mmCIF file of C-alpha atoms and ligand atoms in Angstrom:
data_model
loop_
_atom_site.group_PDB
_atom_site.id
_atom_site.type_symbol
_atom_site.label_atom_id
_atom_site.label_comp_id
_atom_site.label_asym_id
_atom_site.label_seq_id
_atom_site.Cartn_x
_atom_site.Cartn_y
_atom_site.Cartn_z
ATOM 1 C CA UNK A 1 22.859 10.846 -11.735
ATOM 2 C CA UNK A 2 22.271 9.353 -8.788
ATOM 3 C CA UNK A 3 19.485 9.079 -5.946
ATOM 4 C CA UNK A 4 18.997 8.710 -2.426
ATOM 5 C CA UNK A 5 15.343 7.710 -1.155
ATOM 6 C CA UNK A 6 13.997 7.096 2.004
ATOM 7 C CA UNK A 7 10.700 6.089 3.209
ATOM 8 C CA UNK A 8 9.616 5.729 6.434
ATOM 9 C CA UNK A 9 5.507 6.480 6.834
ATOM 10 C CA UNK A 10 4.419 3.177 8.589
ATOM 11 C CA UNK A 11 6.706 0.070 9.811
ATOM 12 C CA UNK A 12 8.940 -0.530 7.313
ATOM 13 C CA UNK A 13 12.316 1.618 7.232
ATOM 14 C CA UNK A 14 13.716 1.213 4.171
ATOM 15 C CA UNK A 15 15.995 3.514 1.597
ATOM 16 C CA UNK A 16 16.860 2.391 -2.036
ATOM 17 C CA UNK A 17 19.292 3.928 -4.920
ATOM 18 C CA UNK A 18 18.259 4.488 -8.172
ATOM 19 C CA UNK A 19 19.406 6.479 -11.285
ATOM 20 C CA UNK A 20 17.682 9.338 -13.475
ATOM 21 C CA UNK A 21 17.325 6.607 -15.966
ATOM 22 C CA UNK A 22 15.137 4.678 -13.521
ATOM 23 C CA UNK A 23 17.925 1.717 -13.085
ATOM 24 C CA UNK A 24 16.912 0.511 -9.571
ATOM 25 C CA UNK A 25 20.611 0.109 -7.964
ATOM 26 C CA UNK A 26 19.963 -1.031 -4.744
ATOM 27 C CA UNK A 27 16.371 -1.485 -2.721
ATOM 28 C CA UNK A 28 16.791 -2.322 1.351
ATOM 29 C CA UNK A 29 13.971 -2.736 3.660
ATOM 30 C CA UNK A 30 14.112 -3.482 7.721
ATOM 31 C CA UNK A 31 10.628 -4.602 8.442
ATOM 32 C CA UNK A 32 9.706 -4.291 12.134
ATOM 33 C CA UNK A 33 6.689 -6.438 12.041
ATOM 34 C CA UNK A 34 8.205 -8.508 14.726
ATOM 35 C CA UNK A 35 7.972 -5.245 17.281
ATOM 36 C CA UNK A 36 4.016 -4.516 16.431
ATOM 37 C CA UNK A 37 2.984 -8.504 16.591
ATOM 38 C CA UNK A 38 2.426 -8.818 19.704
ATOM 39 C CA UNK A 39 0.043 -5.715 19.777
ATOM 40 C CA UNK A 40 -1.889 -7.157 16.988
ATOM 41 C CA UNK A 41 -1.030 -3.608 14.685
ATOM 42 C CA UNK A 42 1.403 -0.895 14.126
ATOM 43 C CA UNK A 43 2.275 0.843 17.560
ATOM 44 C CA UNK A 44 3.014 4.337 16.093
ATOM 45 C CA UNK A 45 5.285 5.300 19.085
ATOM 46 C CA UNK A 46 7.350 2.106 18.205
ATOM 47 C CA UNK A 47 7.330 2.537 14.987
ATOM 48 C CA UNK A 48 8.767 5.941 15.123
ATOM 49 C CA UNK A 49 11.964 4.819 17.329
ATOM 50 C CA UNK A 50 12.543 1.908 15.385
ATOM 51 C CA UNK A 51 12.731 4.173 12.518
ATOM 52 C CA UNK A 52 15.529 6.488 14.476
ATOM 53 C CA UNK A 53 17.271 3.470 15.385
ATOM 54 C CA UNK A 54 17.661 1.628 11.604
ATOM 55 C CA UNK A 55 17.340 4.601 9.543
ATOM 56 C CA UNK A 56 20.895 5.457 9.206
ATOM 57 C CA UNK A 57 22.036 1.391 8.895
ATOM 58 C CA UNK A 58 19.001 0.659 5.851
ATOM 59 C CA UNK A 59 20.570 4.209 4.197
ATOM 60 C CA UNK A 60 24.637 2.606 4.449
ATOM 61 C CA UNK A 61 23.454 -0.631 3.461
ATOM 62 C CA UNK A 62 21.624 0.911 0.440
ATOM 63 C CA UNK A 63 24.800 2.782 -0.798
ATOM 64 C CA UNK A 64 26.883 -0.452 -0.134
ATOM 65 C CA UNK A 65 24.844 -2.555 -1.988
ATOM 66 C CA UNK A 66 24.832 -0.062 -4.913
ATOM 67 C CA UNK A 67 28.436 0.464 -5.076
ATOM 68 C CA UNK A 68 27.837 3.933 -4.754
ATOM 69 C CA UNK A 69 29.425 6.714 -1.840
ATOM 70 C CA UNK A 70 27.425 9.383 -0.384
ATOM 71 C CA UNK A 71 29.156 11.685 -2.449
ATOM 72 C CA UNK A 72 27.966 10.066 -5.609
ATOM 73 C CA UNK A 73 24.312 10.843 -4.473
ATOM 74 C CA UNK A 74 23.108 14.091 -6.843
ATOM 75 C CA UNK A 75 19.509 14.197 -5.245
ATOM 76 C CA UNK A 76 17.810 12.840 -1.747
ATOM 77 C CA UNK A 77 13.889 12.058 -2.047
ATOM 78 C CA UNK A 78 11.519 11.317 0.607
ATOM 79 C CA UNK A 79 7.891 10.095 1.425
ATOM 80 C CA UNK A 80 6.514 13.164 3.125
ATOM 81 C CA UNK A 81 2.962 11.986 3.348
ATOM 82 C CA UNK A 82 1.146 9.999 3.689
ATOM 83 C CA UNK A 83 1.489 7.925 7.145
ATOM 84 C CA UNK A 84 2.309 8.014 10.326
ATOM 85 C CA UNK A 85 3.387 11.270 11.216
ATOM 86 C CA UNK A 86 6.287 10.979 14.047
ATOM 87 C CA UNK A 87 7.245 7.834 11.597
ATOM 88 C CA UNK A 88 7.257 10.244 8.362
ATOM 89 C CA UNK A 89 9.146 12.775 10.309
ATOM 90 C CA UNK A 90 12.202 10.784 10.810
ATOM 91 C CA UNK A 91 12.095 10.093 6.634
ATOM 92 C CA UNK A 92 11.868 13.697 6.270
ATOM 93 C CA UNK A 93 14.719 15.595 9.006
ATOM 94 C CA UNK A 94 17.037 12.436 7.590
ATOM 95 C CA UNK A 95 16.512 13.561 4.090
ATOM 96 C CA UNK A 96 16.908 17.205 4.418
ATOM 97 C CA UNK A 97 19.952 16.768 7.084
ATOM 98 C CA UNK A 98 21.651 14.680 4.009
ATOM 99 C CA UNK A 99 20.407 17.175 1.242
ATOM 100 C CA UNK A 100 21.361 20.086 3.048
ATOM 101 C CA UNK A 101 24.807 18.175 4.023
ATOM 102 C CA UNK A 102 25.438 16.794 0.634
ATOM 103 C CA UNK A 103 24.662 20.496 -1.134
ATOM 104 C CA UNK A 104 22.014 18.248 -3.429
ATOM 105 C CA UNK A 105 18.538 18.877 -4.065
ATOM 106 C CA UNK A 106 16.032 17.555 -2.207
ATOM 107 C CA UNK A 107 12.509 16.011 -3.409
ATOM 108 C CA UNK A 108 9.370 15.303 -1.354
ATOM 109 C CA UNK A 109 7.257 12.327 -2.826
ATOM 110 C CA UNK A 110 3.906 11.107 -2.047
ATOM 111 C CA UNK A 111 3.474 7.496 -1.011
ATOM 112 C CA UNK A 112 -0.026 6.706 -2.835
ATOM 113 C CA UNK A 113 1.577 7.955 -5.974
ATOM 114 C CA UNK A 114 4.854 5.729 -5.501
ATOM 115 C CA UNK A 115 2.851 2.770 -4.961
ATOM 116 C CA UNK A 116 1.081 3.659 -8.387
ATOM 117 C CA UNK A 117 4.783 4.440 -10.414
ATOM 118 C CA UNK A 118 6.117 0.854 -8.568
ATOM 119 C CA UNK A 119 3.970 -0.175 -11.522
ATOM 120 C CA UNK A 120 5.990 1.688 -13.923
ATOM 121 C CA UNK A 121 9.315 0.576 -12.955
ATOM 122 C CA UNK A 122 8.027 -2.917 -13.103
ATOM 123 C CA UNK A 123 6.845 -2.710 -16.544
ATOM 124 C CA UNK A 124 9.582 -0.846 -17.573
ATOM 125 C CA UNK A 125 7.933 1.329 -19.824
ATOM 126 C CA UNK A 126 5.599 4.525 -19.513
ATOM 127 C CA UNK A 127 2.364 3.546 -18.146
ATOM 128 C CA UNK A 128 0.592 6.501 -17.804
ATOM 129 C CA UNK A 129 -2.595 7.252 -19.031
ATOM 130 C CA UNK A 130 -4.008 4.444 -16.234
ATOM 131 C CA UNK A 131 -6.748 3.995 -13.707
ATOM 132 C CA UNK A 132 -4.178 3.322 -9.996
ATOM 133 C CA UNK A 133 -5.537 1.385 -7.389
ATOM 134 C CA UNK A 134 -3.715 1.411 -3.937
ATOM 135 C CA UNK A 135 -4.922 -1.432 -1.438
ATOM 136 C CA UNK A 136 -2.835 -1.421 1.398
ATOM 137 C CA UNK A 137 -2.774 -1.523 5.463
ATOM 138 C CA UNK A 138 -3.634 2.668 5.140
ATOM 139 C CA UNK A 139 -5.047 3.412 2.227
ATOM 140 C CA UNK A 140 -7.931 1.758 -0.250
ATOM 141 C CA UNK A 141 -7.997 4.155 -2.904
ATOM 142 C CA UNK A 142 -8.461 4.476 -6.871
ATOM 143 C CA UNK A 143 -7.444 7.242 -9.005
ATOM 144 C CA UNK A 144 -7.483 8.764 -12.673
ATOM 145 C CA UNK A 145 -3.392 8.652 -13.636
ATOM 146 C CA UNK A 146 -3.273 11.035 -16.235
ATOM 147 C CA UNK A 147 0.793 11.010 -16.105
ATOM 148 C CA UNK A 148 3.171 10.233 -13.586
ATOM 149 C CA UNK A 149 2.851 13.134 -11.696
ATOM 150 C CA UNK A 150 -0.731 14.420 -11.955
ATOM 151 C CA UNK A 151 -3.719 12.199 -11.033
ATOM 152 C CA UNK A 152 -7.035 12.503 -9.792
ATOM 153 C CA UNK A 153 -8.852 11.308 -6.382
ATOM 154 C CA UNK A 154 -11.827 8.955 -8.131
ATOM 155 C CA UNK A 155 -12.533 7.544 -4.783
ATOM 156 C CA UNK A 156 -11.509 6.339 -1.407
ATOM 157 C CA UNK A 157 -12.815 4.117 1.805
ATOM 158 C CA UNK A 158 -15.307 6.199 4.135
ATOM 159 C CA UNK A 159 -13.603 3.952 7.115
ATOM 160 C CA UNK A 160 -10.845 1.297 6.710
ATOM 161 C CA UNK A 161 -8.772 0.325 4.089
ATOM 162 C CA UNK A 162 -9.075 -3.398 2.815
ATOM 163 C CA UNK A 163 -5.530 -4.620 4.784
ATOM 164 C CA UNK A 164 -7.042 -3.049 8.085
ATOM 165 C CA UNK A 165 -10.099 -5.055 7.545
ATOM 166 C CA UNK A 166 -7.603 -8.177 7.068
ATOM 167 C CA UNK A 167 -6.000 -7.312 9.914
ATOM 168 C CA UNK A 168 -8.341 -6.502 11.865
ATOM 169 C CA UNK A 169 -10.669 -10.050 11.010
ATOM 170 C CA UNK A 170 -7.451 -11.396 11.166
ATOM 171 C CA UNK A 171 -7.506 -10.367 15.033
ATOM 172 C CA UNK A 172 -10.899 -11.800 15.257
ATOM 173 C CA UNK A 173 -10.267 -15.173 14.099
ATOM 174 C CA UNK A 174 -7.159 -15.286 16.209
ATOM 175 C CA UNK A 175 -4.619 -15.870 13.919
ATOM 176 C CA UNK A 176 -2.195 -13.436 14.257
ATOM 177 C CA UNK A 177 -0.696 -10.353 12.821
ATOM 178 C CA UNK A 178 -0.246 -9.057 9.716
ATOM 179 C CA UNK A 179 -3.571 -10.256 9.063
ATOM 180 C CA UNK A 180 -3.223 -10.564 5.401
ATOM 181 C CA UNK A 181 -1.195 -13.328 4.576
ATOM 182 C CA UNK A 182 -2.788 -15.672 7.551
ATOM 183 C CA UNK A 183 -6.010 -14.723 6.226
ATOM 184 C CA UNK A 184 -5.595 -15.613 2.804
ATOM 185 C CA UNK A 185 -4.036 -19.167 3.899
ATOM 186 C CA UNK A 186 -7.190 -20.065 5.669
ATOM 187 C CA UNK A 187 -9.304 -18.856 3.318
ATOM 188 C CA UNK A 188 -7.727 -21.737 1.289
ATOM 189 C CA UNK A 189 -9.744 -24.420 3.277
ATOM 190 C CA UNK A 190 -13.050 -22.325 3.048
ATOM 191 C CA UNK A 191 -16.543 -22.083 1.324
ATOM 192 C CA UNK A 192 -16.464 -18.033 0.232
ATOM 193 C CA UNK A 193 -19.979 -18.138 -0.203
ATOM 194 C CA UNK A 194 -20.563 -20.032 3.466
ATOM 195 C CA UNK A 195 -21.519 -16.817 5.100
ATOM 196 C CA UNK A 196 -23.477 -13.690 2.757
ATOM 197 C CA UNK A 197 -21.274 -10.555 4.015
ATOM 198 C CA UNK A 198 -22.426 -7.212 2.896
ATOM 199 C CA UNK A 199 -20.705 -5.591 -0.138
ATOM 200 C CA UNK A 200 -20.811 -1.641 0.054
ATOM 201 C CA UNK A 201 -21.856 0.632 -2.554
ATOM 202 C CA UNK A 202 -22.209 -2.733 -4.616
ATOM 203 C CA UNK A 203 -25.231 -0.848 -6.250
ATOM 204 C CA UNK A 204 -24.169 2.037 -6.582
ATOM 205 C CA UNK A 205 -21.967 3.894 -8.942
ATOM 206 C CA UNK A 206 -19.970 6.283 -6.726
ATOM 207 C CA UNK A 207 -16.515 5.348 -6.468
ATOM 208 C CA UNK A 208 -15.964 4.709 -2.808
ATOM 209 C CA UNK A 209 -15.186 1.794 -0.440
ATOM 210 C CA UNK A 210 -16.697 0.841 3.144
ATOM 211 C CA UNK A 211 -15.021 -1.971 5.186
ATOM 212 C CA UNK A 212 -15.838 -1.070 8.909
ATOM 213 C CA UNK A 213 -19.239 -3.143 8.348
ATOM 214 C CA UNK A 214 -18.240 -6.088 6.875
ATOM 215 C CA UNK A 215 -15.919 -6.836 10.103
ATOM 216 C CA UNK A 216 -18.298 -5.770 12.005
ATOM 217 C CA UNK A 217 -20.455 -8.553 10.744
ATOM 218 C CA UNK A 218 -17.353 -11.256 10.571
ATOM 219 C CA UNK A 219 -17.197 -10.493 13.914
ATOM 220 C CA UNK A 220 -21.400 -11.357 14.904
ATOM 221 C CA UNK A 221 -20.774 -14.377 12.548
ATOM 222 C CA UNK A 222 -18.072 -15.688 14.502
ATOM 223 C CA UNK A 223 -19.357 -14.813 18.098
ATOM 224 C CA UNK A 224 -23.000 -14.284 17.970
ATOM 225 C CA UNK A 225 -24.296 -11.811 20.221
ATOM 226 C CA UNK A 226 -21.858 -12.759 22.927
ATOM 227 C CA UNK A 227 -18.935 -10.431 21.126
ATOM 228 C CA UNK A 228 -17.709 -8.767 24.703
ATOM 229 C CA UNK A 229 -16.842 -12.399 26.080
ATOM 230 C CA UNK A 230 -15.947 -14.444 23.083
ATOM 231 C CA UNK A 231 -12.404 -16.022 22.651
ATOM 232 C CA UNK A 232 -11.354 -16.544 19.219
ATOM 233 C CA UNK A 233 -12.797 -19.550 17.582
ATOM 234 C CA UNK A 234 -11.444 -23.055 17.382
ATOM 235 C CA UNK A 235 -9.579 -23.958 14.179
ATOM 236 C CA UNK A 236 -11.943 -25.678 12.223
ATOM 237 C CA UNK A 237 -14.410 -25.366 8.983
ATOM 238 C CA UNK A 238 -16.680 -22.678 10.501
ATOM 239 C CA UNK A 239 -13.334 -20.459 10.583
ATOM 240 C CA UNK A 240 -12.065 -21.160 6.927
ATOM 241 C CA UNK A 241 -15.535 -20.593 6.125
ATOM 242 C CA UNK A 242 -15.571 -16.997 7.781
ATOM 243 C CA UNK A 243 -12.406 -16.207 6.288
ATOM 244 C CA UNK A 244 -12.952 -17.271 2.290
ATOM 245 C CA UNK A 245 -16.547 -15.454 2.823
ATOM 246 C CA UNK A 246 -14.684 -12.224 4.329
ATOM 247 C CA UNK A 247 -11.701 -12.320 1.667
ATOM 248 C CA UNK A 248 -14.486 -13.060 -1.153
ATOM 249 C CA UNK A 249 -16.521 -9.474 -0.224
ATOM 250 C CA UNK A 250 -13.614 -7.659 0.479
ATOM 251 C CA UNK A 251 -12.317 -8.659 -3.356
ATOM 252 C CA UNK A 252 -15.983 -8.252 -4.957
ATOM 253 C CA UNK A 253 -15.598 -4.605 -3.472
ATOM 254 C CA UNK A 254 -12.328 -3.733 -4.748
ATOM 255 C CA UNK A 255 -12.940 -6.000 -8.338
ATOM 256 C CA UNK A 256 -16.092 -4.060 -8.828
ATOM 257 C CA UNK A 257 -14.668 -0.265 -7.835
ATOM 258 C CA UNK A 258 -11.813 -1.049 -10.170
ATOM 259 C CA UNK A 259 -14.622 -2.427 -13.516
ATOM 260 C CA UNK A 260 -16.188 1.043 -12.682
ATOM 261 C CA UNK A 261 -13.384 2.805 -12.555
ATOM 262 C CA UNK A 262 -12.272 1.396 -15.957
ATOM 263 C CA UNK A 263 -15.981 1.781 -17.744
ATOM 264 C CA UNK A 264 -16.310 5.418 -15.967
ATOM 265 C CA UNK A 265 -12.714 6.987 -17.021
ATOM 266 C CA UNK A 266 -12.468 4.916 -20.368
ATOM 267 C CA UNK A 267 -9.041 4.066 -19.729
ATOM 268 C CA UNK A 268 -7.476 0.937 -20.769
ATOM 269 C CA UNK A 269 -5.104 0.132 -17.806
ATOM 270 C CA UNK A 270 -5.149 -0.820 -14.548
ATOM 271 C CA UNK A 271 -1.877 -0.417 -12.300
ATOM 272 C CA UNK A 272 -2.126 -1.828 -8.780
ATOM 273 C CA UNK A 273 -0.052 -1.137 -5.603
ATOM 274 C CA UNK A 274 0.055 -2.177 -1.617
ATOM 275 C CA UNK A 275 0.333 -4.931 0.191
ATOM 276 C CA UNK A 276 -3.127 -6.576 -0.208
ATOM 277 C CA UNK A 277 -2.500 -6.656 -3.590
ATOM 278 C CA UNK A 278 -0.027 -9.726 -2.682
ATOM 279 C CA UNK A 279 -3.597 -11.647 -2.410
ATOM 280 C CA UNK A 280 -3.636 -13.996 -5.165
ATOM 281 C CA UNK A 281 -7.764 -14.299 -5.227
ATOM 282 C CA UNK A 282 -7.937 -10.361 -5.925
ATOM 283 C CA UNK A 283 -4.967 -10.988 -8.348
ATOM 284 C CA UNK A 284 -7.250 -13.446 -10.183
ATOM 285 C CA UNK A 285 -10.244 -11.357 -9.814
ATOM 286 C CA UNK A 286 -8.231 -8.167 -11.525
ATOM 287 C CA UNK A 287 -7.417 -10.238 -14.238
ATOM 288 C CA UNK A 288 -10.860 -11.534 -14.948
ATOM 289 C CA UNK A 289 -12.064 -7.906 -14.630
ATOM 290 C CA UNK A 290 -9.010 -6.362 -16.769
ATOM 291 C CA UNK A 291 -9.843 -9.305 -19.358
ATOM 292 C CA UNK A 292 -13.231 -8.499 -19.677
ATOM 293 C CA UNK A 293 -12.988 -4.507 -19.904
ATOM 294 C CA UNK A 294 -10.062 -5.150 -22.651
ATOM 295 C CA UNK A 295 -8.161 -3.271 -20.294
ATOM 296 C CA UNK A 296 -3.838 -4.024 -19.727
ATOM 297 C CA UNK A 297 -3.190 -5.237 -15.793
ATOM 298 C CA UNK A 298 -0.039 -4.056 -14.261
ATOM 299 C CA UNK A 299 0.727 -5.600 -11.026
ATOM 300 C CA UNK A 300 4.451 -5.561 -9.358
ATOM 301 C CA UNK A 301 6.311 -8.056 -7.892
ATOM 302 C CA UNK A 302 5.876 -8.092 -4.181
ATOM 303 C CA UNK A 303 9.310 -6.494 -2.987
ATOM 304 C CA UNK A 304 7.447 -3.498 -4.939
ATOM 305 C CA UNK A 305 4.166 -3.909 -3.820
ATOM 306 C CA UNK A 306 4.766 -3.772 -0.308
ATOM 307 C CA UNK A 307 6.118 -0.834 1.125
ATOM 308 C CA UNK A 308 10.068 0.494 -0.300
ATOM 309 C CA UNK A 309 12.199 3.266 -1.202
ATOM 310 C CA UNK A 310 12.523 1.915 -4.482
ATOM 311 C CA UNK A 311 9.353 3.227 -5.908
ATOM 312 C CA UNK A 312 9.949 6.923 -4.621
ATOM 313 C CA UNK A 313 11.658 6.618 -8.037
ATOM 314 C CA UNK A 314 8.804 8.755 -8.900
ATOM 315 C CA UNK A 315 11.601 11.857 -7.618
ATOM 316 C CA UNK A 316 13.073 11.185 -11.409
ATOM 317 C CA UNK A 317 10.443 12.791 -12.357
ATOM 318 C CA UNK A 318 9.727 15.726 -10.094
ATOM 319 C CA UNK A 319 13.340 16.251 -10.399
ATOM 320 C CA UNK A 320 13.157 16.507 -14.531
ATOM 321 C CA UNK A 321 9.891 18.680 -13.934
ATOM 322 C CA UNK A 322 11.953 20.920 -11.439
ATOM 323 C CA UNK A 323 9.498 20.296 -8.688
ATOM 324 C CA UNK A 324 12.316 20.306 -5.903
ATOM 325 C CA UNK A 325 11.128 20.968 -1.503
ATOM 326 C CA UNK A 326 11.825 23.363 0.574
ATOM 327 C CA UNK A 327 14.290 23.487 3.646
ATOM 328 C CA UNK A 328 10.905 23.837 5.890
ATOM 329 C CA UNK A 329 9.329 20.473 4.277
ATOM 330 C CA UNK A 330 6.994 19.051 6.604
ATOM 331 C CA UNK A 331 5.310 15.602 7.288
ATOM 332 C CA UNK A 332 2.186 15.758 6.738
ATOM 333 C CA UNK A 333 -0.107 12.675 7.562
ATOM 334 C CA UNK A 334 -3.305 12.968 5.806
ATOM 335 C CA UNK A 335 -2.922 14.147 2.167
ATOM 336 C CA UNK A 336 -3.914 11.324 -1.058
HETATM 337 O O1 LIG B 1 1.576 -1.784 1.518
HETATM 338 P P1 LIG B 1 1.813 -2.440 2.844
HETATM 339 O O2 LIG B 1 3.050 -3.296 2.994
HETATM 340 O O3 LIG B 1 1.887 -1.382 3.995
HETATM 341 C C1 LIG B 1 0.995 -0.314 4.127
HETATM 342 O O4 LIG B 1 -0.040 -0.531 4.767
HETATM 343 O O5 LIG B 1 1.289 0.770 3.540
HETATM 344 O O6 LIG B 1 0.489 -3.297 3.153
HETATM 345 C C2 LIG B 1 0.341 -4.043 4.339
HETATM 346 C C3 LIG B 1 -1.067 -4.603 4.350
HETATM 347 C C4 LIG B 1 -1.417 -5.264 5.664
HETATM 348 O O7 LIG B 1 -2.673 -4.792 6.094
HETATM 349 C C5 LIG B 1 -1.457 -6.759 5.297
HETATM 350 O O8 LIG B 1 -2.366 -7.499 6.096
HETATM 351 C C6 LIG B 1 -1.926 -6.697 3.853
HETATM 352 O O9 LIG B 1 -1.224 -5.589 3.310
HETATM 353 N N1 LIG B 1 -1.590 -7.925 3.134
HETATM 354 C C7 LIG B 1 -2.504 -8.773 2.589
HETATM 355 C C8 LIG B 1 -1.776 -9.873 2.067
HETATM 356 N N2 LIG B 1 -0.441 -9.649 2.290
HETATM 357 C C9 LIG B 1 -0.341 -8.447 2.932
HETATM 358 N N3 LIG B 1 -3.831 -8.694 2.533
HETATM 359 C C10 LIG B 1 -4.492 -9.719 1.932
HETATM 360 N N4 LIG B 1 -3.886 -10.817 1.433
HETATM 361 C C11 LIG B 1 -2.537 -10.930 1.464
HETATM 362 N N5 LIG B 1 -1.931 -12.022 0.955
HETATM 363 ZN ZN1 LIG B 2 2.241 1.809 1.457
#
């Protein structure tokens, strides 16, 4: 049996076919990260006509690729939430048109818990019982995975989610969007413990994440008090310096959340998703932390980290569990 998935909650428009057997067929992504750059972040407007616009190319390309016709498709999945919601809303009238169309089933996914089961079609095996942890441009969050398909909130950022930050210091420091990546390269030349950012909740045992203050205090350490008229800074050691010390808190956060997490659910697995999870200092720092608890890592390869169709594969299982949507499915931005 064959599937059809689309996702299209933030900037990337991408659709990906896959069997019930989990055999990832074919996985295409159009990335319009060239059309938010020079805004310094995702435009939603934009992001919602680009979507119109490549939808129905990334969905043809998809089949090509697999070898497989539209006809051949026995089920169409979808992210439904979370994201942007004009941007989801494209995902989700494309999917039920073709369901509808194609006389197939339709399944609505969430995007958190793909980004957690991209871990399970990486390892290729069942993952589940597992503490998930989803760093991405949208979402900083960590739950209890009790199986594919039923998890637990264990806690979430208060303000924004660790790839905003990056972004968003990345803005700061003037160089460039997406933040992550340019971050993380200057970081390279930098002293992480040059400049003593705060770490939130680092004393405390609640669950949750807070990254609105640390930028707010990247951004004093760069410019002083003369924020409203400052220029970004010169390249130089001061702004490796503020980048290694930013990227150090922001990965002492999310290393520590994820040790509690571990010690607090007494699970012995971590599975990470999202883009920041690219970073190869957090990578490190999950591994010293997984090491330490006694606790399995499970990490993707980046083509499933970042966002795809291919880890809606999640669908399989609705679709085994009978959990099929409605012809009046609806985006809906907000829901974890
Ligand atoms: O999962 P993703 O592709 O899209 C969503 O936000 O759902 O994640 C994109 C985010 C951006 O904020 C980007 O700056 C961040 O992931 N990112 C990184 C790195 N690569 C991408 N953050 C830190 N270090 C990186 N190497
Ligand atoms: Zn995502």
């Amino acid at each position: 049996m064959n599937f059809l998935a689309l996702e299209t909650s933030c900037d990337e428009t991408a659709a990906a076919v896959f069997t019930d057997d989990l055999r990832v067929l074919s996985s295409v992504v159009a990335s319009q990260t060239d059309l938010h750059a020079r805004f310094g972040g995702v435009v939603p407007e934009i992001a919602s006509r680009a979507h119109q616009r490549n939808l129905l190319p990334v969905v043809d390309e998809a089949l090509a690729r697999a070898g497989v016709a539209l006809s051949d498709i026995g089920c169409v999945a979808v992210h439904n939430t979370p994201g942007l919601v004009g941007a989801l809303l494209v995902g989700v009238s494309a999917a039920k048109a073709l369901a509808l169309g194609l006389g197939v089933p339709l399944v609505a996914v969430n995007h958190v818990a793909s980004h957690i089961f991209a871990c399970r079609l990486a390892a290729g095996r069942d993952i589940f019982p597992c503490v998930g942890l989803v760093v991405s441009g949208g979402h900083t969050a960590l739950f209890r995975c009790d199986t594919a398909l039923s998890r637990t909130l264990l806690g979430t950022t208060r303000d924004d989610a660790a790839g905003e930050a990056f972004d968003k210091v990345a803005a700061i420091l003037g160089l460039g969007f997406p933040g992550g990546p340019a971050v993380e390269r200057e970081a390279a030349a930098g002293n992480p413990k040059a400049f003593a950012f705060p770490r939130a909740f680092a004393d405390d045992a609640r669950l949750e994440f807070s990254f609105s203050g640390l930028k707010t205090a990247v951004l004093y350490a760069c410019h002083g008090q003369n924020v409203a008229k400052a220029s970004p800074p010169e390249p130089g050691q001061k702004r490796a310096d503020l980048a290694a010390s930013f990227q150090e808190a922001v990965v002492d956060a999310v290393a520590l959340k994820c040790k509690q997490a571990l010690r607090k659910t007494g699970l012995t697995r971590l599975a990470v998703g999202g883009g920041v999870s690219a970073n190869r200092r957090l990578r490190q720092r999950l591994a010293e932390v997984c090491d330490r608890e006694g606790a399995e890592l499970i990490i993707p390869p980046m083509n499933l980290c970042t966002d795809n169709a291919a880890m809606a594969a999640l669908a399989v299982e609705k679709w085994r569990a009978g959990e099929f949507a409605a012809a009046d499915l609806d985006a809906e931005p907000n829901y974890l």
